[in-house]
XYZ file of C-alpha atoms in Angstrom:
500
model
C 38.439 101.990 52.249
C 41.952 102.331 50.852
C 42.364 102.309 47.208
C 44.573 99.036 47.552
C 41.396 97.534 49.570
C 39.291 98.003 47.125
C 41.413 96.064 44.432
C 41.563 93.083 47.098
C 37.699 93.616 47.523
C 37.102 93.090 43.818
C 39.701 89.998 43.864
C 37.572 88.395 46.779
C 34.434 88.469 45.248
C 33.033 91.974 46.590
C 29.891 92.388 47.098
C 28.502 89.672 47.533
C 31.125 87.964 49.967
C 30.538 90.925 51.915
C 26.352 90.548 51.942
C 26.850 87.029 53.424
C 29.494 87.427 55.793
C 27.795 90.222 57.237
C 24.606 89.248 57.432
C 25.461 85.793 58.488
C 27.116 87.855 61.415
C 24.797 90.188 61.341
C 22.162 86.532 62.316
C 24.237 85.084 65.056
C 24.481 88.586 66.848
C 20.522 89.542 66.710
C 19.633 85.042 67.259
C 21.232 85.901 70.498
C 18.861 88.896 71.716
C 15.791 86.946 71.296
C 16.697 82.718 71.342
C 16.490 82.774 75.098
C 12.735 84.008 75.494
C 11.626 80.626 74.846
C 14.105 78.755 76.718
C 13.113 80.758 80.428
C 10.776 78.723 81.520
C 13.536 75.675 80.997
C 16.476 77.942 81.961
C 14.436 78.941 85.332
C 13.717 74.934 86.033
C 17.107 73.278 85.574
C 19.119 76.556 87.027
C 16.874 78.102 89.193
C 16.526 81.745 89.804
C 14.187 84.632 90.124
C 12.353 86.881 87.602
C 15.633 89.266 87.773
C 17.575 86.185 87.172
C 15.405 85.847 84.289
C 16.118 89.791 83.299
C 19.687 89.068 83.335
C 19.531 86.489 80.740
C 18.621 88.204 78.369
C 19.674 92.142 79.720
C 23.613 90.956 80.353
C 23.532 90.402 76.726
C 21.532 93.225 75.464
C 23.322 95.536 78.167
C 27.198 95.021 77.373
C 26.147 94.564 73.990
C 24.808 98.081 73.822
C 27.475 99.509 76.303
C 30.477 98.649 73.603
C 28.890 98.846 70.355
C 30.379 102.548 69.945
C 33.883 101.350 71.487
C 33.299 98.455 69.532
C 33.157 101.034 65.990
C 35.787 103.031 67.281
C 38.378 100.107 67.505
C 37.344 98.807 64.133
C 38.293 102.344 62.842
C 41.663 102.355 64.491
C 42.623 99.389 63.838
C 40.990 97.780 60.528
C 37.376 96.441 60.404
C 38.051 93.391 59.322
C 40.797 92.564 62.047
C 38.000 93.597 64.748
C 35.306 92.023 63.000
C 37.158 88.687 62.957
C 37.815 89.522 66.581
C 34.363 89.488 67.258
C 33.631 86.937 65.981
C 36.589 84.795 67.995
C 34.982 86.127 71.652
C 31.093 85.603 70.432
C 31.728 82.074 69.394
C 33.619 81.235 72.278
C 31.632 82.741 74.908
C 28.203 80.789 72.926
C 30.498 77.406 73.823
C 30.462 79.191 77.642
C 27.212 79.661 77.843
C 26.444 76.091 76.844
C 28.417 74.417 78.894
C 27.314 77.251 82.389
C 26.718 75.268 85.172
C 24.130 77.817 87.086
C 22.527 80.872 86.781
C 25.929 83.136 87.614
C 28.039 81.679 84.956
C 25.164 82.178 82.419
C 24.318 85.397 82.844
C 28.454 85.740 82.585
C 29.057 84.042 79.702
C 25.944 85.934 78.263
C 27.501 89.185 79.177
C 30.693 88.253 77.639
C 28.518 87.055 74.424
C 27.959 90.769 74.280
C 30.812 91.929 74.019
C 32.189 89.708 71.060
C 28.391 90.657 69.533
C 29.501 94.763 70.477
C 32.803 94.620 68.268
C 31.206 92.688 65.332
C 28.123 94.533 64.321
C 28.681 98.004 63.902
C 31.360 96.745 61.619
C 28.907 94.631 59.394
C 26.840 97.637 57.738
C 30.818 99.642 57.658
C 32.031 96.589 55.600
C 28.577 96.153 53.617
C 28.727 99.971 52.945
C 32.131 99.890 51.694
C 31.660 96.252 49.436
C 28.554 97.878 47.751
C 28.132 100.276 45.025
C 25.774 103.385 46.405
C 23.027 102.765 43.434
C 22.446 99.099 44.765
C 22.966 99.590 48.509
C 18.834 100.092 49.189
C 18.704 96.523 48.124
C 21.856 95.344 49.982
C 20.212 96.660 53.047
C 17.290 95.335 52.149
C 18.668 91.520 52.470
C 20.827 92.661 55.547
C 17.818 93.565 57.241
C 15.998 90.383 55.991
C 18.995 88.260 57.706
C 18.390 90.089 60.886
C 14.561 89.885 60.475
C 15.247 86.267 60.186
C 17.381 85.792 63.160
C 14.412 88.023 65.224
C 11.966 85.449 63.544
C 13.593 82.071 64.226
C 15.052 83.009 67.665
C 11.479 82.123 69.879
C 10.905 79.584 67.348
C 14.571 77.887 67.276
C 14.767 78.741 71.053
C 11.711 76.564 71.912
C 12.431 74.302 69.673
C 16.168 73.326 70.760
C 14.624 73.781 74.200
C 11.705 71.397 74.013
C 13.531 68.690 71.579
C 17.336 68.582 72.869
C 18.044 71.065 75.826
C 18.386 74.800 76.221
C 22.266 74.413 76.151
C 22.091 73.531 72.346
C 20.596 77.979 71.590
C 24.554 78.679 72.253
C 25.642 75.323 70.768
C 24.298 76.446 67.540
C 26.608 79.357 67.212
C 29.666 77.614 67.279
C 29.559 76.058 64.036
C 28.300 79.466 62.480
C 30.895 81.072 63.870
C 33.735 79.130 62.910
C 32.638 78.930 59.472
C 32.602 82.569 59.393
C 36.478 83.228 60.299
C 38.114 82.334 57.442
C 35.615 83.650 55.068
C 36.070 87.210 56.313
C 39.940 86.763 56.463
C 39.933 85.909 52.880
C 36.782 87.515 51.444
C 36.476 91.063 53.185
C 38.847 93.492 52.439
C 41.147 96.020 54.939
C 39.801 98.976 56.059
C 40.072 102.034 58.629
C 37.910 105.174 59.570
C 39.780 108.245 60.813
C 42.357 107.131 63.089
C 41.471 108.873 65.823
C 42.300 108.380 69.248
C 40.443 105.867 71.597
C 37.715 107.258 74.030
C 38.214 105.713 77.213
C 36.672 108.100 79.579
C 33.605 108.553 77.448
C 33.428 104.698 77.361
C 33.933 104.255 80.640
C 31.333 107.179 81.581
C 28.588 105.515 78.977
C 29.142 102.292 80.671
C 28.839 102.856 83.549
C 25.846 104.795 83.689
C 24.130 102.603 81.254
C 24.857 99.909 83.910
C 23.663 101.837 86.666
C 20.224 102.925 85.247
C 19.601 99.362 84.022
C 20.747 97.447 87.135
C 18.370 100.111 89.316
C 15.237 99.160 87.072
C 15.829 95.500 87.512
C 16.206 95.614 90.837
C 13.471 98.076 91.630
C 10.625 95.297 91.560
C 13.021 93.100 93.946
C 14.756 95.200 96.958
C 11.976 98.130 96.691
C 12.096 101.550 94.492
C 13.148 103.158 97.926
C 15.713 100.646 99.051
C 19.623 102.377 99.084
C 21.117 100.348 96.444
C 18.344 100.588 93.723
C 18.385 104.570 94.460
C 21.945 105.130 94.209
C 22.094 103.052 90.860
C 19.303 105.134 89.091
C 21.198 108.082 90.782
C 24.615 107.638 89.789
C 23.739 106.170 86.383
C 21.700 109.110 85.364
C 24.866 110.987 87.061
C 27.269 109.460 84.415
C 24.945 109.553 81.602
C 24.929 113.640 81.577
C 28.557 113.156 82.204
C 28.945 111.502 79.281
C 26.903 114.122 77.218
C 28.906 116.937 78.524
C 32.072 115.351 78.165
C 31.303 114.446 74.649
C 30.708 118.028 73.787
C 34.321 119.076 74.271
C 36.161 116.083 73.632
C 38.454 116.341 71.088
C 37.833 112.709 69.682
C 34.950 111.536 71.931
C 33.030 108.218 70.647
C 29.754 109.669 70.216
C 30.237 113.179 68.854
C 27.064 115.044 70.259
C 27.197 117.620 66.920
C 26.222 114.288 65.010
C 22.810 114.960 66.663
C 22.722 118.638 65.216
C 21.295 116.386 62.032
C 17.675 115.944 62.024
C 17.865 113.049 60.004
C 20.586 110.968 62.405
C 18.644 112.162 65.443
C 15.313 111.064 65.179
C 15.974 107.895 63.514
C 18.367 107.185 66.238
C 15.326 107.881 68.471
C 12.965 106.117 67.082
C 15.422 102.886 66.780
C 15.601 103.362 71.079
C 11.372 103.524 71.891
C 11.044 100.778 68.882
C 13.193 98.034 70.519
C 12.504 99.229 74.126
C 8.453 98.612 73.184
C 9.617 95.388 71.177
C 11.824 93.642 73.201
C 10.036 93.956 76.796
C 6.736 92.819 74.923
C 8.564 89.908 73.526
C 9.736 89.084 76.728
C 6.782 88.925 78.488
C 4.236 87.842 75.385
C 6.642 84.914 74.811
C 6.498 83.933 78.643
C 2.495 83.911 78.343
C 2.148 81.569 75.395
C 3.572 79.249 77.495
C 2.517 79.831 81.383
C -0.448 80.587 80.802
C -1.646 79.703 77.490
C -0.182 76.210 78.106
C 2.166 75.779 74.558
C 4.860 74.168 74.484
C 7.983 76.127 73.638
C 7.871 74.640 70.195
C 4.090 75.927 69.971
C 4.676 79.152 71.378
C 7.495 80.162 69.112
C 5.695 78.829 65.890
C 2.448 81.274 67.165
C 4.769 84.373 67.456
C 5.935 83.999 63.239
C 3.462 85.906 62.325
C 5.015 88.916 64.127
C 8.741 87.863 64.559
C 8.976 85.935 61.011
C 7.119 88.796 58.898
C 10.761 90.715 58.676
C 11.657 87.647 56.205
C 8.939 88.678 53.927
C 8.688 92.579 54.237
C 12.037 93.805 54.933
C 13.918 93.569 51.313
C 10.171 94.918 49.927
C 10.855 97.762 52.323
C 14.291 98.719 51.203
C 13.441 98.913 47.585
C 10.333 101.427 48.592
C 12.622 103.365 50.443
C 14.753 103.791 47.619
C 11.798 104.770 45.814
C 9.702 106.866 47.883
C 12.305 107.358 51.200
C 12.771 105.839 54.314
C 11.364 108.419 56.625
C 7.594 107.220 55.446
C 8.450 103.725 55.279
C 10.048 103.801 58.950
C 7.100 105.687 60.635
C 4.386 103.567 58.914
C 6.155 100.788 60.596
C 6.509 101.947 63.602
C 2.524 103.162 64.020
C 1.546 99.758 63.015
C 3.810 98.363 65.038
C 2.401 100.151 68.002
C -1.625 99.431 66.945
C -0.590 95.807 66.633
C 0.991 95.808 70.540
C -2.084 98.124 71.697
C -4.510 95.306 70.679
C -3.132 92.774 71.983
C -3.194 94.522 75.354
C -6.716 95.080 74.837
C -7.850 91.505 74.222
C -4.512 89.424 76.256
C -6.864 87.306 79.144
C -6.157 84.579 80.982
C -7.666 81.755 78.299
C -7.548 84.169 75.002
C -7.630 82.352 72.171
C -4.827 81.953 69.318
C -7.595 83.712 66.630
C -7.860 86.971 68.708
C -4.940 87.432 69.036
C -3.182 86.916 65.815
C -4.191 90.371 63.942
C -2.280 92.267 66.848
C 0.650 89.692 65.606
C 0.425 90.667 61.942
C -0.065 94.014 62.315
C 2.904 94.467 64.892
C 4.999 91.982 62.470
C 4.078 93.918 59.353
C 5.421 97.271 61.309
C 8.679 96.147 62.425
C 9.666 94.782 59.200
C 8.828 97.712 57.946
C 11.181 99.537 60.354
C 14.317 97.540 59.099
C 16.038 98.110 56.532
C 15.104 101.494 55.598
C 16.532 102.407 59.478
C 19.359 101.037 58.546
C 19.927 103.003 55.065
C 18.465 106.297 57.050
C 21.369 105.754 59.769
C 24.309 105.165 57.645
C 23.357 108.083 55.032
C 22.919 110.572 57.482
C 26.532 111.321 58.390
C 29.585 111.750 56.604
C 31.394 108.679 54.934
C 34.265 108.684 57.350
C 31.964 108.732 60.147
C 29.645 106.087 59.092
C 31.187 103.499 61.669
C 30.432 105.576 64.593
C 26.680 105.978 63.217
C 26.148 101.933 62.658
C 27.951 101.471 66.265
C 25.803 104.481 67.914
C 22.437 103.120 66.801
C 23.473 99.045 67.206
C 23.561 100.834 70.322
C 20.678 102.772 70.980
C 19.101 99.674 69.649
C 20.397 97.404 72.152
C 19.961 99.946 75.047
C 15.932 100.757 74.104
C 15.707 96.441 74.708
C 17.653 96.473 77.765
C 15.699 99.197 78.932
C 12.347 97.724 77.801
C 12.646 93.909 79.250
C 13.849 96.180 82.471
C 10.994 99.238 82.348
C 8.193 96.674 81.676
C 9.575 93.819 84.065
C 8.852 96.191 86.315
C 5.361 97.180 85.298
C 4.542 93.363 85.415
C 6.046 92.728 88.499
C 4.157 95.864 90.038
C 0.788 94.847 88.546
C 0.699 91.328 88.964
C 3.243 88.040 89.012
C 3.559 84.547 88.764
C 1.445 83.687 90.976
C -1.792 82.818 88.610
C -2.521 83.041 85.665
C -4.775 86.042 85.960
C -2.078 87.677 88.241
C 0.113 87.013 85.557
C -2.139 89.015 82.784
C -3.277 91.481 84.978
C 0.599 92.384 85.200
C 1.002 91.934 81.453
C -1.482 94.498 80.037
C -0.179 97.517 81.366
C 3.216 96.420 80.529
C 2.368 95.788 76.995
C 0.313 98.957 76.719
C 3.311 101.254 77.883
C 5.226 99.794 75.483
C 2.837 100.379 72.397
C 3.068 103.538 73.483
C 6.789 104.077 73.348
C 6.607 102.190 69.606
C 4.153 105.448 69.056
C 6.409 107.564 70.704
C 9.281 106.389 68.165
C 6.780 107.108 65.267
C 6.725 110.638 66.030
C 10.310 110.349 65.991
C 10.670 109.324 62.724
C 8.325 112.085 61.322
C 11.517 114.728 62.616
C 13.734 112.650 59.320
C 13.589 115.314 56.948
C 11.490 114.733 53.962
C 13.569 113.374 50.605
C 14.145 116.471 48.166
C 13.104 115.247 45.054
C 14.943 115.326 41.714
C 12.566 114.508 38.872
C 11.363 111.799 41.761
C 14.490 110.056 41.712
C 17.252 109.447 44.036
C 17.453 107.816 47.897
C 16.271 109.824 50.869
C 19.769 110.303 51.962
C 22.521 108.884 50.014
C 25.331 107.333 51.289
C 28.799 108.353 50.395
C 30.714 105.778 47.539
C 33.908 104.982 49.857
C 33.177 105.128 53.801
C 36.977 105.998 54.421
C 38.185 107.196 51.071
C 36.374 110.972 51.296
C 37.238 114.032 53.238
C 34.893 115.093 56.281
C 32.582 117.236 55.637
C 29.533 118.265 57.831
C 26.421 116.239 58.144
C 23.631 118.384 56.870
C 19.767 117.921 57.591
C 18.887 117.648 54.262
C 19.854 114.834 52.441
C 21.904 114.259 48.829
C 20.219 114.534 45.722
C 22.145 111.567 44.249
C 24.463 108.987 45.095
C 28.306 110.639 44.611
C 29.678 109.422 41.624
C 32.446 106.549 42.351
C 35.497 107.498 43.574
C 38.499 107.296 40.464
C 41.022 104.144 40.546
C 44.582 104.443 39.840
């Protein structure tokens, strides 16, 4: 951040301006992942469509949401944060309005895919403009509450999906954005300050080549179940996605500006958190899909009821996640973030071990305290892993990298264990339905595991009389010269830059 930001910063309130406007952003754009779940069952009745219809719902969102995040960074680096945050902000609100007012299935899943790409330019760019706002001794706890926001949107969105759904209509989980959203315009024009990254050139081949093979990998598992793992279109998809995918690595290695610099994952630190953020939401997110879908067809709750039964996983965020900051701060994240993420995975292995067709609520809830207990866990101290792991300049490429990893591990999970389900069982029944819902549930446990191990690769915190953060983030994210990212992290938080 220039040094003339940084005076407006401190004239607008600072800090904590920029922990509310973020993390009110932060809300609407993770709401949006998870508020449909609820509302399928409704969606499906008054619109119609199949299970893939279904997918799309939620995977347009997740999947241009997670296509853009790092073009998303990279435009809010050229051409100020704020300016592409309020951006954002503009296309997500008005797409919400869209959404609500979609007269079928098509012009849902649209709007929803438009919806992602307001959500793709405004996120990275909340933890950039937190980062900047907040002193480095106090940004543990800022990320704390960040992550709290989120783990409140993650909590509320089965519960305020159903809700809105069962009491109003399924319309009003996009109507409800509006208001947010145009609350939150002026506030960041007046309250966040300017700022820019390095300036660098836009990447639009290594856009289009992530795009498009992200989109071609996804499309390919959805349709699998459908037109047949055999069938020419589904094959050529996978095909040409994974085709474009090692495009994009190789092209990235010898770019001169590329969006995702590949030597970023020469750091231990930034590549197995990064990991572990993909296998955590793809296990998450396709259980969610499919656990929330039970409650209701074959359980029998209402939306209402079956959104107030998940809190105990979904709504434990609220209560853990600003604990888990301030222990990572204390003790590091890379403990803290792989505790989570092996409880997470115990909690989603039992419930595929006792899920039946008339299980009660009791057996299942420890599997939903556990799993809730791990993701909030997971959080914030991700979030202060990613952003201290690179170099300050670079720090809104990292949020917009994993925002993206994060949104491509759900995409990939509703898809990967739609699949399982739809292989196993169906709709049919209700015991077609569970027999179709274990396995699915049990492969993703094991990719929560799988992003466990990952988070063991974080280097270990170097200790300093036992004080200091894991990794600590650099004062000014666009006020320092590059440097290298190094495996190990700082020792200390840099000492604030000097003011004229």
């Amino acid at each position: 951040m220039s040094q003339q930001g940084a005076r407006r910063n401190t004239r607008g309130g600072g800090a904590a301006w920029a922990l509310v406007i973020t993390s009110v952003a932060g809300f609407m754009a993770a709401l949006d992942n998870l508020v449909v779940t609820t509302a399928l069952p409704s969606i499906r009745e008054d619109l119609g469509g199949a299970l893939h219809d279904l997918e799309w719902t939620v995977s347009a969102y997740t999947l241009t949401f997670a296509v853009l995040l790092m073009f998303g960074a990279a435009l809010g680096d050229r051409f100020g944060r704020r300016r592409l945050f309020v951006v954002g902000i503009t296309v997500f609100t008005a797409a919400s309005a869209a959404a609500a007012l979609a007269p079928g299935i098509d012009s849902l899943i649209a709007a929803r895919a438009v919806q992602g790409v307001g959500a793709a330019i405004m996120m990275p760019l909340t933890l950039t403009l937190l980062t900047a706002a907040v002193p480095a001794e106090r940004r543990g706890m800022a990320y704390g509450i960040w992550g709290a926001v989120n783990g409140l949107a993650v909590a509320s969105g089965p519960l305020v999906g159903g809700s809105l759904t069962e009491h109003i209509s399924w319309q009003w989980i996009f109507w409800l954005n509006v208001p947010l959203g145009l609350a939150l315009l002026p506030l960041a024009r007046l309250r966040l300050s300017e700022s820019h990254g390095t300036g660098a050139p836009l990447d639009i081949p290594g856009t289009l080549l992530a795009s498009g093979g992200l989109f071609g990998v996804v499309y390919g598992l959805v349709r699998g179940p459908v037109d047949g793992w055999t069938g020419s279109v589904v094959l050529t998809a996978l095909f040409a996605g994974v085709a474009l995918l090692v495009g994009f690595v190789l092209y990235s290695t010898r770019a001169k500006n590329p969006m995702l610099p590949m030597r970023l994952f020469r750091s231990r630190a930034f590549a197995g958190v990064n990991a572990a953020s993909l296998l955590m939401f793809l296990g998450m997110f396709g259980s969610i899909f499919l656990l929330s879908q039970y409650m209701q067809g074959v359980l029998g709750y209402s939306p209402t009821e079956a959104g107030l039964r998940m809190l105990p996983w979904t709504g434990m965020p609220m209560l853990v996640a600003p604990i888990a900051g301030m222990l990572s701060d204390r003790i590091g994240g890379r403990p803290v973030v792989a505790a989570g993420l092996f409880l997470q995975a115990a909690g989603l292995g039992y419930l595929a071990s006792v899920i039946t067709a008339d299980a009660s609520y009791a057996i299942q809830l420890p599997g939903l305290i556990v799993s809730g207990i791990g993701m909030a866990l997971y959080f914030a101290p991700a979030s202060a892993l990613v952003m201290s792991s690179v170099t300050a300049k670079e720090q809104g490429i990292a949020s917009g990298a994993n925002n993206a990893l994060r949104e491509v591990g759900g995409a990939l999970g509703i898809a990967v264990m739609s699949s399982i389900f739809a292989a196993q069982g169906g709709y049919a029944s209700a015991q077609t339905f569970v027999d179709g819902l274990r396995p699915a549930v049990a492969v993703g446990a094991a990719m929560v595991a799988l992003g466990g191990v990952a988070a063991l690769a974080v280097p270990a915190r170097r200790r300093t009389g036992g004080q200091g953060p894991e990794t600590a983030p650099k004062t000014d994210p666009a006020a320092e010269p590059a440097q290298e990212p190094v495996d190990e992290p700082a020792l200390a938080p840099a000492a604030p830059t000097p003011r004229p």
